[in-house]
Amino acid sequence: MKYYSVAELNITSPRWIPAYVRNVTKMVEKFGGRYLSRTTNMEKMEGDRKLPQLFLIIEWPSKEAVQNFYHSEEYKPFLESRLKGSNGEFILVPGEDVNQLASVPD
């Protein structure tokens, strides 16, 4: 089953961003991930919550793939720099329809 990591970030210090993007994009791909969205361009359609500065969605072939990436020694220094220079949410979502009413391709 595919999984999706969804991140909503607010940048507190942008110094980490160039090295993170340059290196982590390749790492994500190495672990089987694929960026579906990485943007600052969002439009609120409803709700009261403030929009984040950055929103991203990464598609992964499996839960194990994203866990292997997230916990890898290779990613660790970049994760630490991101955590020091931003705050927000990083969520893992399964590609499933719990009501089984929509077709979700593998």
Short mmCIF file of C-alpha atoms in Angstrom, two decimals, residues 9-81:
data_model
loop_
_atom_site.label_atom_id
_atom_site.label_comp_id
_atom_site.label_asym_id
_atom_site.label_seq_id
_atom_site.Cartn_x
_atom_site.Cartn_y
_atom_site.Cartn_z
CA LEU A 9 6.01 23.93 7.96
CA ASN A 10 6.64 27.43 9.19
CA ILE A 11 10.21 28.60 8.71
CA THR A 12 11.92 30.18 11.72
CA SER A 13 15.40 30.33 10.13
CA PRO A 14 15.91 29.76 6.38
CA ARG A 15 19.62 28.87 6.60
CA TRP A 16 18.96 25.11 6.43
CA ILE A 17 16.79 25.22 3.29
CA PRO A 18 19.33 25.22 0.39
CA ALA A 19 21.32 22.22 1.65
CA TYR A 20 18.14 20.41 2.67
CA VAL A 21 16.48 20.76 -0.74
CA ARG A 22 19.70 19.94 -2.63
CA ASN A 23 20.40 16.76 -0.63
CA VAL A 24 17.08 15.50 0.71
CA THR A 25 15.31 15.51 -2.67
CA LYS A 26 17.79 12.87 -3.88
CA MET A 27 17.46 10.94 -0.61
CA VAL A 28 13.68 10.81 -0.87
CA GLU A 29 14.01 9.39 -4.39
CA LYS A 30 16.68 6.90 -3.25
CA PHE A 31 14.24 5.53 -0.64
CA GLY A 32 11.45 5.26 -3.21
CA GLY A 33 9.64 8.52 -2.48
CA ARG A 34 8.29 11.01 -4.99
CA TYR A 35 7.37 14.62 -4.32
CA LEU A 36 3.77 15.30 -5.38
CA SER A 37 3.72 18.85 -4.02
CA ARG A 38 6.26 21.18 -2.42
CA THR A 39 4.82 24.66 -2.45
CA THR A 40 4.26 27.97 -0.75
CA ASN A 41 1.22 28.58 -2.98
CA MET A 42 -1.91 27.56 -1.09
CA GLU A 43 -5.52 28.68 -1.18
CA LYS A 44 -7.76 28.17 1.83
CA MET A 45 -11.21 26.93 0.94
CA GLU A 46 -12.54 26.58 4.49
CA GLY A 47 -11.47 26.46 8.12
CA ASP A 48 -10.04 28.77 10.73
CA ARG A 49 -6.51 27.43 10.99
CA LYS A 50 -3.71 29.66 9.69
CA LEU A 51 -2.03 28.39 6.51
CA PRO A 52 1.58 27.20 6.87
CA GLN A 53 4.40 28.85 4.94
CA LEU A 54 5.29 25.59 3.20
CA PHE A 55 3.19 22.54 2.37
CA LEU A 56 4.45 19.29 0.94
CA ILE A 57 3.21 15.84 0.00
CA ILE A 58 5.52 12.91 -0.73
CA GLU A 59 4.25 9.59 -2.09
CA TRP A 60 6.01 6.46 -0.81
CA PRO A 61 5.70 2.87 -2.04
CA SER A 62 5.17 1.59 1.52
CA LYS A 63 5.19 2.53 5.19
CA GLU A 64 8.55 0.79 5.55
CA ALA A 65 10.08 2.99 2.82
CA VAL A 66 9.18 6.25 4.58
CA GLN A 67 10.24 4.88 7.97
CA ASN A 68 13.58 3.73 6.53
CA PHE A 69 14.12 7.20 5.07
CA TYR A 70 13.01 9.12 8.16
CA HIS A 71 15.14 7.07 10.56
CA SER A 72 18.22 6.75 8.32
CA GLU A 73 21.61 7.99 9.43
CA GLU A 74 21.88 9.73 6.05
CA TYR A 75 18.80 11.88 6.75
CA LYS A 76 19.52 12.53 10.44
CA PRO A 77 21.62 15.73 10.08
CA PHE A 78 19.08 17.23 7.67
CA LEU A 79 16.18 16.34 9.94
CA GLU A 80 17.97 18.01 12.84
CA SER A 81 18.60 21.17 10.83
#
